Short mmCIF file of C-alpha atoms and ligand atoms in Angstrom, two decimals:
data_model
loop_
_atom_site.label_atom_id
_atom_site.label_comp_id
_atom_site.label_asym_id
_atom_site.label_seq_id
_atom_site.Cartn_x
_atom_site.Cartn_y
_atom_site.Cartn_z
CA MET A 1 19.23 22.18 8.76
CA ASN A 2 20.29 22.93 12.37
CA GLY A 3 17.14 23.31 14.43
CA GLU A 4 15.11 25.04 11.70
CA VAL A 5 11.53 24.03 11.01
CA LEU A 6 11.30 22.00 7.79
CA LYS A 7 9.10 23.27 4.99
CA ASN A 8 6.43 21.52 2.99
CA TYR A 9 6.81 21.16 -0.78
CA ILE A 10 3.61 22.18 -2.52
CA ASN A 11 3.11 23.14 -6.18
CA GLY A 12 6.83 23.22 -6.87
CA GLN A 13 7.49 25.63 -3.99
CA TRP A 14 8.95 25.33 -0.49
CA VAL A 15 6.27 26.68 1.82
CA ALA A 16 6.11 27.10 5.59
CA SER A 17 3.26 25.33 7.31
CA ARG A 18 0.59 27.50 8.94
CA THR A 19 1.15 25.61 12.20
CA GLU A 20 3.02 26.69 15.31
CA LYS A 21 3.17 23.06 16.41
CA THR A 22 6.47 21.29 15.74
CA ARG A 23 8.18 18.06 16.73
CA ASN A 24 11.91 17.84 17.45
CA VAL A 25 13.95 15.59 15.18
CA ILE A 26 16.74 14.10 17.24
CA ASN A 27 19.98 12.39 16.24
CA PRO A 28 19.40 9.14 18.15
CA ALA A 29 23.13 8.44 18.55
CA THR A 30 23.93 11.73 20.30
CA GLY A 31 20.57 12.99 21.58
CA GLU A 32 21.03 16.35 19.77
CA ILE A 33 18.11 18.19 18.19
CA ILE A 34 18.87 18.47 14.49
CA THR A 35 15.72 19.96 12.99
CA LYS A 36 11.98 20.33 13.61
CA THR A 37 9.02 18.77 11.80
CA PRO A 38 6.02 21.07 11.31
CA MET A 39 2.82 19.27 12.33
CA SER A 40 0.99 20.69 9.32
CA THR A 41 -2.66 21.70 9.39
CA LYS A 42 -5.77 20.72 7.50
CA GLU A 43 -5.44 23.91 5.40
CA ASP A 44 -1.84 23.05 4.42
CA THR A 45 -3.00 19.61 3.36
CA LEU A 46 -6.03 20.88 1.40
CA GLU A 47 -3.70 23.20 -0.51
CA ALA A 48 -1.51 20.22 -1.51
CA ILE A 49 -4.56 18.22 -2.57
CA LYS A 50 -5.85 21.10 -4.67
CA VAL A 51 -2.61 21.63 -6.58
CA ALA A 52 -2.10 17.89 -7.10
CA ASN A 53 -5.63 17.66 -8.45
CA ASP A 54 -5.14 20.68 -10.72
CA ALA A 55 -1.91 19.16 -12.04
CA PHE A 56 -3.46 15.77 -12.74
CA TRP A 57 -5.15 16.39 -16.10
CA SER A 58 -2.15 17.87 -17.83
CA TRP A 59 0.26 15.37 -16.23
CA ARG A 60 -1.96 12.56 -17.42
CA LYS A 61 -1.82 13.95 -20.98
CA THR A 62 1.97 14.18 -20.86
CA PRO A 63 3.29 11.31 -23.01
CA ALA A 64 4.44 8.39 -20.92
CA GLN A 65 7.99 8.60 -22.28
CA SER A 66 8.21 12.23 -21.17
CA ARG A 67 6.83 11.39 -17.72
CA ILE A 68 9.42 8.75 -17.06
CA ARG A 69 12.28 10.93 -18.28
CA TYR A 70 11.95 12.80 -14.96
CA LEU A 71 12.43 9.52 -13.15
CA TYR A 72 15.60 8.80 -15.11
CA ASP A 73 16.87 12.25 -14.14
CA PHE A 74 15.91 11.68 -10.51
CA ARG A 75 17.75 8.38 -10.50
CA ASP A 76 20.88 10.18 -11.76
CA ALA A 77 20.46 12.86 -9.09
CA LEU A 78 20.29 10.19 -6.40
CA GLU A 79 23.47 8.57 -7.73
CA GLU A 80 25.27 11.92 -7.84
CA ASN A 81 24.30 12.77 -4.26
CA PHE A 82 24.49 9.23 -2.95
CA GLU A 83 26.89 9.76 -0.06
CA GLU A 84 25.15 12.83 1.33
CA LEU A 85 21.73 11.19 1.09
CA ALA A 86 22.87 8.08 2.96
CA GLU A 87 24.53 10.22 5.64
CA ILE A 88 21.34 12.21 6.27
CA THR A 89 19.42 8.97 6.82
CA THR A 90 22.03 7.71 9.27
CA ILE A 91 22.05 11.03 11.14
CA GLU A 92 18.30 11.14 11.69
CA HIS A 93 17.67 7.41 12.04
CA GLY A 94 20.85 6.00 13.61
CA LYS A 95 21.43 2.99 11.35
CA PRO A 96 25.04 2.29 10.27
CA ILE A 97 26.03 3.99 7.04
CA ASP A 98 26.24 0.68 5.14
CA GLU A 99 22.60 0.05 5.92
CA SER A 100 21.62 3.52 4.70
CA ILE A 101 23.57 2.81 1.52
CA GLY A 102 21.67 -0.48 1.15
CA GLU A 103 18.38 1.36 1.66
CA TYR A 104 19.26 3.86 -1.08
CA ARG A 105 20.20 1.05 -3.49
CA ARG A 106 16.69 -0.34 -3.00
CA THR A 107 15.20 3.13 -3.47
CA ILE A 108 17.00 3.54 -6.78
CA GLU A 109 15.87 0.08 -7.91
CA ASN A 110 12.25 1.09 -7.38
CA ILE A 111 12.71 4.19 -9.49
CA GLU A 112 14.32 2.09 -12.23
CA THR A 113 11.48 -0.44 -12.16
CA ALA A 114 8.87 2.32 -12.31
CA THR A 115 10.42 3.65 -15.53
CA SER A 116 9.51 0.46 -17.39
CA ILE A 117 5.81 0.68 -16.64
CA PRO A 118 4.29 3.03 -19.18
CA THR A 119 5.95 1.28 -22.09
CA LEU A 120 5.51 -2.34 -21.00
CA GLN A 121 2.55 -2.60 -18.68
CA MET A 122 -0.12 -0.04 -19.53
CA GLY A 123 -2.55 -2.11 -21.55
CA TYR A 124 -3.26 -5.02 -23.87
CA ASN A 125 -5.57 -5.85 -26.75
CA ILE A 126 -7.05 -8.74 -28.68
CA GLU A 127 -8.12 -8.62 -32.31
CA ASP A 128 -11.29 -10.33 -33.53
CA VAL A 129 -12.90 -11.32 -30.25
CA ALA A 130 -15.82 -11.79 -32.63
CA SER A 131 -15.64 -11.32 -36.35
CA GLY A 132 -14.45 -7.76 -37.03
CA ILE A 133 -14.56 -6.76 -33.38
CA ASP A 134 -11.44 -5.84 -31.42
CA GLU A 135 -11.23 -5.50 -27.71
CA MET A 136 -8.67 -3.71 -25.65
CA VAL A 137 -7.88 -2.74 -22.11
CA ILE A 138 -6.43 0.62 -21.40
CA LYS A 139 -5.07 1.28 -17.96
CA GLN A 140 -5.84 4.81 -16.91
CA PRO A 141 -4.47 6.86 -14.02
CA LEU A 142 -7.01 8.06 -11.51
CA GLY A 143 -5.89 11.27 -9.82
CA VAL A 144 -4.24 12.14 -6.51
CA PHE A 145 -2.67 9.32 -4.47
CA PHE A 146 -0.72 9.66 -1.22
CA CYS A 147 1.49 7.64 1.11
CA VAL A 148 1.96 7.70 4.87
CA ALA A 149 5.43 6.45 5.77
CA PRO A 150 7.09 4.94 8.86
CA PHE A 151 10.37 6.03 10.45
CA ASN A 152 12.41 2.90 9.86
CA PHE A 153 13.09 3.16 6.10
CA PRO A 154 12.50 6.85 5.45
CA ALA A 155 14.02 6.76 1.93
CA MET A 156 12.94 3.39 0.57
CA VAL A 157 9.33 3.10 1.71
CA PRO A 158 8.01 6.16 -0.18
CA SER A 159 9.82 4.81 -3.26
CA TRP A 160 7.59 1.72 -3.20
CA PHE A 161 4.77 4.02 -4.26
CA TRP A 162 5.32 7.52 -5.64
CA PRO A 163 7.53 6.64 -8.67
CA TYR A 164 4.94 4.09 -9.84
CA ALA A 165 2.08 6.53 -9.25
CA ILE A 166 3.58 9.35 -11.28
CA ALA A 167 4.93 7.01 -13.99
CA THR A 168 1.37 5.82 -14.58
CA GLY A 169 0.12 9.41 -14.82
CA ASN A 170 -1.21 10.19 -11.34
CA THR A 171 -0.13 13.04 -9.10
CA TYR A 172 1.13 12.48 -5.58
CA ILE A 173 1.49 13.67 -1.99
CA VAL A 174 4.11 12.15 0.34
CA LYS A 175 3.57 12.35 4.12
CA PRO A 176 6.94 11.33 5.61
CA SER A 177 7.37 10.06 9.17
CA GLU A 178 7.49 13.04 11.52
CA GLN A 179 10.33 11.27 13.35
CA CYS A 180 12.66 11.00 10.31
CA PRO A 181 11.56 13.72 7.85
CA MET A 182 14.98 14.95 6.65
CA THR A 183 15.57 12.05 4.29
CA MET A 184 12.57 12.93 2.11
CA ALA A 185 13.23 16.67 2.53
CA LYS A 186 16.61 16.11 0.87
CA GLN A 187 15.07 13.98 -1.90
CA PHE A 188 12.58 16.75 -2.59
CA GLU A 189 15.45 19.24 -2.95
CA LEU A 190 16.72 17.01 -5.77
CA LEU A 191 13.25 16.60 -7.24
CA ASP A 192 12.85 20.38 -7.18
CA ASP A 193 15.83 20.73 -9.52
CA LEU A 194 14.34 18.47 -12.20
CA GLY A 195 11.74 20.84 -13.59
CA LEU A 196 8.80 18.52 -13.01
CA PRO A 197 5.51 20.34 -13.66
CA ASP A 198 4.23 22.06 -10.50
CA GLY A 199 1.88 20.03 -8.36
CA VAL A 200 2.82 16.60 -9.74
CA ILE A 201 4.64 15.62 -6.56
CA ASN A 202 4.15 17.29 -3.21
CA MET A 203 5.17 16.70 0.39
CA VAL A 204 3.29 17.63 3.55
CA HIS A 205 4.93 17.00 6.92
CA GLY A 206 2.93 16.19 10.02
CA GLY A 207 0.76 13.58 11.67
CA ALA A 208 -2.84 12.42 12.03
CA GLU A 209 -4.42 15.75 11.00
CA VAL A 210 -2.68 15.63 7.62
CA VAL A 211 -3.52 11.95 7.12
CA ASN A 212 -7.20 12.33 8.04
CA THR A 213 -7.54 15.32 5.71
CA LEU A 214 -6.00 13.33 2.87
CA ILE A 215 -8.38 10.41 3.41
CA GLU A 216 -11.50 12.54 3.90
CA SER A 217 -10.97 14.75 0.85
CA PRO A 218 -13.23 13.95 -2.11
CA ASP A 219 -10.29 14.91 -4.33
CA THR A 220 -7.94 12.06 -3.41
CA VAL A 221 -8.05 8.50 -4.73
CA GLY A 222 -6.02 6.21 -2.50
CA LEU A 223 -3.63 5.62 0.38
CA SER A 224 -0.49 3.52 0.64
CA PHE A 225 0.22 3.13 4.35
CA VAL A 226 3.28 1.55 5.92
CA GLY A 227 3.56 1.50 9.71
CA SER A 228 2.18 -0.21 12.78
CA THR A 229 -0.77 -2.57 12.49
CA LYS A 230 -2.68 -0.57 15.09
CA VAL A 231 -2.67 2.63 13.02
CA GLY A 232 -2.94 0.68 9.76
CA LYS A 233 -6.18 -1.02 10.78
CA LEU A 234 -7.67 2.31 11.82
CA LEU A 235 -6.83 3.89 8.46
CA TYR A 236 -7.96 0.81 6.51
CA LYS A 237 -11.40 1.13 8.05
CA LYS A 238 -11.51 4.86 7.45
CA CYS A 239 -10.53 4.39 3.79
CA GLY A 240 -13.35 1.85 3.45
CA GLU A 241 -15.83 4.36 4.82
CA GLU A 242 -14.57 7.07 2.45
CA GLY A 243 -14.45 4.71 -0.55
CA LYS A 244 -10.71 5.06 -1.03
CA ARG A 245 -8.30 2.57 -2.56
CA VAL A 246 -5.96 1.38 0.15
CA GLN A 247 -2.95 -0.80 0.78
CA VAL A 248 -1.82 -1.18 4.41
CA GLN A 249 1.55 -2.74 5.19
CA GLY A 250 1.59 -3.24 8.94
CA GLY A 251 3.69 -4.66 11.74
CA ALA A 252 5.26 -8.08 12.02
CA LYS A 253 6.54 -10.92 14.15
CA ASN A 254 8.73 -12.96 11.84
CA PHE A 255 9.55 -16.53 12.84
CA ILE A 256 12.90 -17.94 11.75
CA THR A 257 13.18 -21.73 11.85
CA VAL A 258 16.48 -23.60 11.96
CA MET A 259 16.43 -27.32 11.15
CA PRO A 260 18.97 -29.80 12.54
CA ASP A 261 20.47 -30.19 9.05
CA ALA A 262 21.17 -26.46 8.59
CA ASN A 263 24.70 -25.35 7.74
CA LEU A 264 25.68 -23.84 11.09
CA GLU A 265 28.64 -21.84 9.84
CA ARG A 266 26.62 -20.07 7.13
CA THR A 267 23.43 -19.76 9.18
CA VAL A 268 24.83 -17.93 12.21
CA PRO A 269 26.05 -14.72 10.46
CA ASN A 270 22.77 -14.69 8.57
CA LEU A 271 20.80 -14.82 11.81
CA ILE A 272 22.87 -12.03 13.33
CA THR A 273 21.93 -9.75 10.42
CA THR A 274 18.32 -10.91 10.49
CA PHE A 275 17.79 -10.03 14.15
CA TYR A 276 20.24 -7.16 14.67
CA GLY A 277 20.31 -5.36 11.29
CA ASN A 278 18.79 -1.87 11.60
CA SER A 279 18.86 -2.61 15.38
CA GLY A 280 15.92 -4.95 14.80
CA GLN A 281 13.74 -2.08 13.52
CA ARG A 282 12.70 -3.80 10.31
CA CYS A 283 9.33 -5.19 9.37
CA LEU A 284 11.30 -8.15 8.00
CA ALA A 285 13.52 -8.52 11.07
CA GLY A 286 13.64 -11.85 12.88
CA GLY A 287 11.13 -11.85 15.73
CA VAL A 288 11.54 -15.34 17.19
CA LEU A 289 14.11 -18.05 16.58
CA LEU A 290 12.59 -21.55 16.45
CA VAL A 291 15.29 -24.18 16.73
CA VAL A 292 14.43 -27.76 15.83
CA GLY A 293 16.10 -30.68 17.62
CA GLU A 294 19.75 -31.25 18.44
CA ILE A 295 21.21 -28.17 16.68
CA TYR A 296 19.73 -26.08 19.50
CA GLU A 297 22.73 -25.89 21.87
CA PRO A 298 25.52 -25.39 19.31
CA LEU A 299 23.41 -22.79 17.48
CA ARG A 300 22.56 -20.86 20.65
CA ASP A 301 26.22 -20.81 21.75
CA ALA A 302 27.46 -19.69 18.34
CA ILE A 303 24.91 -16.86 18.14
CA LEU A 304 25.82 -15.73 21.63
CA GLU A 305 29.52 -15.58 20.72
CA SER A 306 28.86 -13.64 17.50
CA ALA A 307 26.40 -11.23 19.14
CA LYS A 308 28.94 -10.32 21.84
CA LYS A 309 31.43 -9.29 19.14
CA LEU A 310 29.18 -6.78 17.36
CA LYS A 311 30.57 -3.24 17.32
CA ILE A 312 27.96 -0.79 18.60
CA GLY A 313 28.26 2.96 18.04
CA TYR A 314 27.64 5.97 15.82
CA GLY A 315 26.54 4.81 12.37
CA LEU A 316 28.77 7.31 10.55
CA GLU A 317 31.91 5.83 12.11
CA ASP A 318 33.95 3.06 10.53
CA ASP A 319 33.19 -0.57 11.30
CA VAL A 320 30.11 0.18 13.40
CA GLN A 321 27.75 -2.77 12.94
CA MET A 322 24.79 -1.65 15.02
CA GLY A 323 23.53 1.82 15.87
CA PRO A 324 21.06 3.07 18.49
CA LEU A 325 17.30 2.66 18.48
CA ALA A 326 15.83 5.47 16.40
CA SER A 327 14.05 7.21 19.30
CA GLU A 328 13.73 7.35 23.06
CA VAL A 329 10.20 5.95 22.78
CA GLY A 330 11.55 3.05 20.74
CA LYS A 331 14.29 2.40 23.29
CA ASN A 332 11.89 2.47 26.23
CA ASN A 333 9.61 0.08 24.40
CA VAL A 334 12.45 -2.41 23.93
CA LEU A 335 13.46 -2.07 27.61
CA LYS A 336 9.86 -2.77 28.58
CA TYR A 337 9.91 -5.99 26.55
CA ILE A 338 13.22 -7.09 28.08
CA GLN A 339 11.74 -6.58 31.55
CA LYS A 340 8.62 -8.49 30.53
CA GLY A 341 10.74 -11.40 29.27
CA ILE A 342 12.52 -11.62 32.64
CA GLU A 343 9.26 -11.41 34.59
CA GLU A 344 7.63 -14.13 32.50
CA GLY A 345 10.53 -16.50 33.18
CA ALA A 346 12.70 -16.45 30.04
CA GLU A 347 16.44 -16.72 30.65
CA LEU A 348 18.33 -13.56 29.68
CA ILE A 349 21.68 -14.88 28.39
CA LEU A 350 22.82 -11.61 26.78
CA ASP A 351 21.64 -8.33 28.28
CA GLY A 352 21.73 -5.38 25.87
CA ARG A 353 20.81 -2.96 28.64
CA ASP A 354 24.46 -3.12 29.79
CA VAL A 355 25.83 -1.89 26.48
CA GLU A 356 28.81 0.44 26.72
CA VAL A 357 29.29 3.31 24.28
CA GLU A 358 31.74 6.19 24.00
CA ASP A 359 31.17 9.21 26.29
CA LYS A 360 30.00 11.45 23.44
CA LEU A 361 27.15 8.97 22.78
CA LYS A 362 25.95 8.74 26.37
CA ASN A 363 22.69 10.56 25.50
CA GLY A 364 22.01 8.21 22.58
CA TYR A 365 19.28 5.58 22.59
CA PHE A 366 21.48 2.49 22.60
CA VAL A 367 20.42 -1.05 23.48
CA GLY A 368 22.93 -3.78 22.68
CA PRO A 369 22.29 -7.25 21.26
CA THR A 370 20.02 -9.18 23.60
CA ILE A 371 19.23 -12.90 23.72
CA PHE A 372 16.58 -14.76 25.68
CA ASP A 373 16.84 -18.51 26.03
CA LYS A 374 14.14 -20.92 27.25
CA VAL A 375 11.34 -18.87 25.75
CA THR A 376 7.89 -20.44 25.42
CA PRO A 377 5.37 -19.58 22.67
CA GLU A 378 2.86 -17.89 24.98
CA MET A 379 5.37 -15.39 26.43
CA THR A 380 4.87 -11.75 25.40
CA ILE A 381 8.34 -11.56 23.80
CA ALA A 382 7.37 -14.50 21.56
CA GLN A 383 4.04 -12.95 20.60
CA GLU A 384 4.49 -9.20 20.06
CA GLU A 385 6.62 -7.09 17.75
CA ILE A 386 9.56 -5.80 19.84
CA PHE A 387 11.19 -3.68 17.09
CA GLY A 388 14.60 -3.91 18.73
CA PRO A 389 17.74 -6.08 18.88
CA VAL A 390 16.29 -9.00 20.83
CA ILE A 391 16.40 -12.72 19.95
CA PRO A 392 13.88 -14.90 21.79
CA ILE A 393 14.87 -18.57 21.30
CA ILE A 394 12.31 -21.37 21.44
CA GLN A 395 13.34 -25.01 21.17
CA VAL A 396 10.88 -27.22 19.25
CA GLN A 397 10.81 -30.93 18.45
CA ASN A 398 9.98 -30.86 14.74
CA LEU A 399 8.83 -28.78 11.76
CA ASP A 400 5.13 -29.38 12.48
CA GLU A 401 5.50 -27.88 15.95
CA ALA A 402 7.34 -24.88 14.48
CA ILE A 403 4.63 -24.25 11.86
CA ASP A 404 1.94 -24.62 14.49
CA ILE A 405 3.55 -21.85 16.59
CA ILE A 406 3.90 -19.62 13.52
CA HIS A 407 0.24 -20.05 12.61
CA LYS A 408 -1.00 -19.14 16.08
CA ASN A 409 0.60 -15.69 15.75
CA PRO A 410 -1.61 -12.97 14.23
CA TYR A 411 1.13 -11.57 11.97
CA GLY A 412 2.26 -12.93 8.60
CA ASN A 413 4.86 -10.65 7.07
CA ALA A 414 7.84 -12.95 6.59
CA SER A 415 9.27 -16.26 7.73
CA SER A 416 12.50 -18.11 6.95
CA ILE A 417 13.81 -21.62 7.22
CA PHE A 418 17.46 -22.65 7.37
CA THR A 419 17.93 -26.22 6.17
CA SER A 420 19.81 -28.36 3.67
CA SER A 421 16.70 -30.45 2.94
CA GLY A 422 14.69 -29.57 -0.15
CA LYS A 423 11.74 -31.44 1.30
CA SER A 424 11.63 -29.33 4.49
CA ALA A 425 12.11 -26.14 2.50
CA ARG A 426 9.32 -27.04 0.09
CA GLU A 427 6.97 -27.90 2.94
CA TYR A 428 7.77 -24.59 4.60
CA GLN A 429 7.08 -22.45 1.53
CA TYR A 430 3.91 -24.45 0.87
CA ARG A 431 2.41 -24.28 4.36
CA VAL A 432 3.64 -21.21 6.22
CA LYS A 433 1.17 -18.33 6.18
CA ALA A 434 3.53 -15.43 5.58
CA GLY A 435 3.86 -13.17 2.57
CA ASN A 436 7.64 -13.36 2.16
CA ILE A 437 9.41 -16.69 2.63
CA GLY A 438 13.18 -17.04 2.94
CA ILE A 439 14.97 -20.32 2.35
CA ASN A 440 18.44 -19.99 3.85
CA ILE A 441 17.78 -16.23 3.56
CA GLY A 442 17.02 -14.45 6.82
CA VAL A 443 15.64 -11.15 5.53
CA ALA A 444 13.31 -12.09 2.69
CA ALA A 445 13.10 -8.63 1.08
CA PRO A 446 11.60 -8.71 -2.43
CA ILE A 447 13.37 -6.73 -5.14
CA SER A 448 11.49 -3.88 -6.76
CA SER A 449 9.90 -5.87 -9.61
CA PHE A 450 8.25 -8.25 -7.09
CA PRO A 451 5.39 -7.35 -4.77
CA PHE A 452 6.32 -6.53 -1.19
CA SER A 453 3.96 -9.11 0.15
CA GLY A 454 2.45 -9.72 3.59
CA MET A 455 -0.50 -11.60 5.10
CA LYS A 456 -2.82 -11.68 8.11
CA ASP A 457 -2.30 -8.66 10.41
CA SER A 458 0.78 -7.59 8.45
CA PHE A 459 -1.20 -6.56 5.37
CA LYS A 460 -4.66 -5.25 4.64
CA GLY A 461 -5.80 -4.70 1.07
CA ASP A 462 -5.56 -6.55 -2.24
CA LEU A 463 -2.61 -5.12 -4.12
CA HIS A 464 0.83 -4.84 -2.56
CA GLY A 465 3.53 -2.24 -3.02
CA GLN A 466 6.19 -2.44 -5.80
CA GLY A 467 6.25 -4.09 -9.22
CA LYS A 468 3.15 -5.05 -11.20
CA ASN A 469 0.90 -4.83 -8.14
CA ALA A 470 1.79 -1.14 -7.98
CA VAL A 471 0.69 -0.61 -11.59
CA ASP A 472 -2.69 -2.16 -10.84
CA PHE A 473 -3.12 -0.16 -7.65
CA PHE A 474 -2.47 3.13 -9.40
CA THR A 475 -4.61 2.51 -12.50
CA GLU A 476 -8.13 1.51 -13.52
CA GLU A 477 -8.65 -0.88 -16.38
CA LYS A 478 -11.07 0.40 -18.98
CA VAL A 479 -12.33 -2.00 -21.64
CA VAL A 480 -12.95 -0.65 -25.13
CA ILE A 481 -14.74 -2.85 -27.68
CA THR A 482 -14.51 -1.64 -31.26
CA ARG A 483 -16.27 -2.40 -34.55
CA TRP A 484 -15.91 -0.24 -37.67
CA PHE A 485 -18.70 -0.35 -40.25
P1 LIG B 1 3.41 4.28 13.08
O1 LIG B 1 2.20 3.47 12.80
O2 LIG B 1 3.57 4.85 14.43
O3 LIG B 1 3.48 5.52 12.08
C1 LIG B 1 3.44 5.34 10.68
C2 LIG B 1 2.84 6.59 10.05
O4 LIG B 1 1.49 6.72 10.48
C3 LIG B 1 3.56 7.89 10.40
O5 LIG B 1 3.74 8.64 9.22
C4 LIG B 1 2.60 8.58 11.36
O6 LIG B 1 2.64 9.98 11.25
C5 LIG B 1 1.24 8.05 10.92
N1 LIG B 1 0.27 7.99 12.03
C6 LIG B 1 0.53 7.62 13.32
N2 LIG B 1 -0.61 7.65 14.04
C7 LIG B 1 -1.60 8.03 13.20
C8 LIG B 1 -3.01 8.23 13.36
N3 LIG B 1 -3.61 8.07 14.51
N4 LIG B 1 -3.73 8.62 12.28
C9 LIG B 1 -3.13 8.79 11.09
N5 LIG B 1 -1.79 8.62 10.88
C10 LIG B 1 -1.04 8.24 11.92
O7 LIG B 1 4.67 3.36 12.67
P2 LIG B 1 6.23 3.66 12.88
O8 LIG B 1 6.55 3.52 14.33
O9 LIG B 1 6.64 4.90 12.17
O10 LIG B 1 6.85 2.43 12.07
C11 LIG B 1 7.13 1.18 12.62
C12 LIG B 1 6.11 0.15 12.19
O11 LIG B 1 6.07 0.07 10.77
C13 LIG B 1 6.46 -1.26 12.65
O12 LIG B 1 5.31 -1.88 13.17
C14 LIG B 1 6.93 -1.96 11.38
O13 LIG B 1 6.76 -3.36 11.37
C15 LIG B 1 6.07 -1.30 10.36
N6 LIG B 1 6.62 -1.43 9.02
C16 LIG B 1 6.00 -2.28 8.16
C17 LIG B 1 6.52 -2.48 6.89
C18 LIG B 1 5.85 -3.43 5.94
O14 LIG B 1 6.19 -3.43 4.77
N7 LIG B 1 4.93 -4.26 6.38
C19 LIG B 1 7.67 -1.78 6.48
C20 LIG B 1 8.26 -0.89 7.38
C21 LIG B 1 7.71 -0.73 8.66
#
């Protein structure tokens, strides 16, 4: 790709945007410019909407079994190109190759789950609701849907939506993150080879202008947004005004609680992955560690020892366990939070700002594992999403105090408890207001047949991404009541 401007994919063709405005895509490990994202215009976007709308009626009429055959083929194409795909994600995002591989496994699972929809989940009927009268529900597709994706899972997040949308007979427009657009560009190269009818799936690169045009058009039906809560709330409101269907998966501050009866040996490696996986740039990443009672000191010391041993570097190299932050902005944001933690009186017991990397990576956006001890619930680092490799530790007296802290936070994406007590675990899953609960699981990521849940400021809407929720989001239920004389 080498510094070229990426193209949009509209009506089965690769087309240059009309814009002169571009954004550099940078390899965050080396600081090199690798390609450019076109910040596409309103006209580019209207063209994609028009072709997706034109394609809708014939795509809808295409038998469901034929529609999903393209998804089977796409799944095979992903498997055949697996290594290259994962490498592209690591190059533009920075995460270690094993994490990109994990992301692609999840992507493929979504495509597999979407293939089961038209045959198993597209309607139901009841005979003789009254004598001689039958009643049925048919689920019908609605038209053009679109997603707006974040930078942190550039492959997986779009797969929560578009395969389900096209399997149910809709047409689609993907708006990838302008920061990590190459991942979807490569997927669209593979899609292009499948012979899907023109206009069924399209991609427009860019930012707010594209998104606003998609929402304002009378010819689109609904938005699936994944990104920060700030932008998500803005778009949720706008979709309400325009009468659009909408699902907004926003930011997070995930509280991880460790009880005194937790298995220390098994818990520590889990916590390391929870807080430092993807360099902490996960909506399911640990945000605060709440430690109950006397396990506090041994747990803190064990985490500190493990964190110091993590190998930091270029994600394509062997044994690297943590890569850079995905952008300079992201890095500066994390540094700002570390400074804030110091100023507000937390004790910095591991300082990731000192991280050492090889010479060739000196322009990369690295921050090493960081740990703050003696954090209190009102501190900024205990309240806000840091989106970086930082563990703020708060000591609490009991489970009630932990749950009270969790409930005072505006987010509700995920929360985990580590314990060997069924009673504590049950109480946690019953009371904690978060959409995804982990019990001795740090990253509570639902598989593709389950909804990717979320509550409070982490989710706005009614139907979540993935699984059956996705089928309902992308269809309307029509009731038909029949009597034959
Ligand atoms: P972001 O909100 O900056 O951007 C997300 C998308 O919104 C991008 O495609 C961007 O182009 C678009 N956008 C940005 N400003 C816009 C505007 N004013 N109008 C219209 N569109 C706009 O988020 P990000 O930095 O790419 O992603 C990180 C965030 O995503 C974190 O907060 C993370 O928690 C969240 N996230 C949530 C989930 C979840 O499932 N809840 C999953 C992954 C990431």
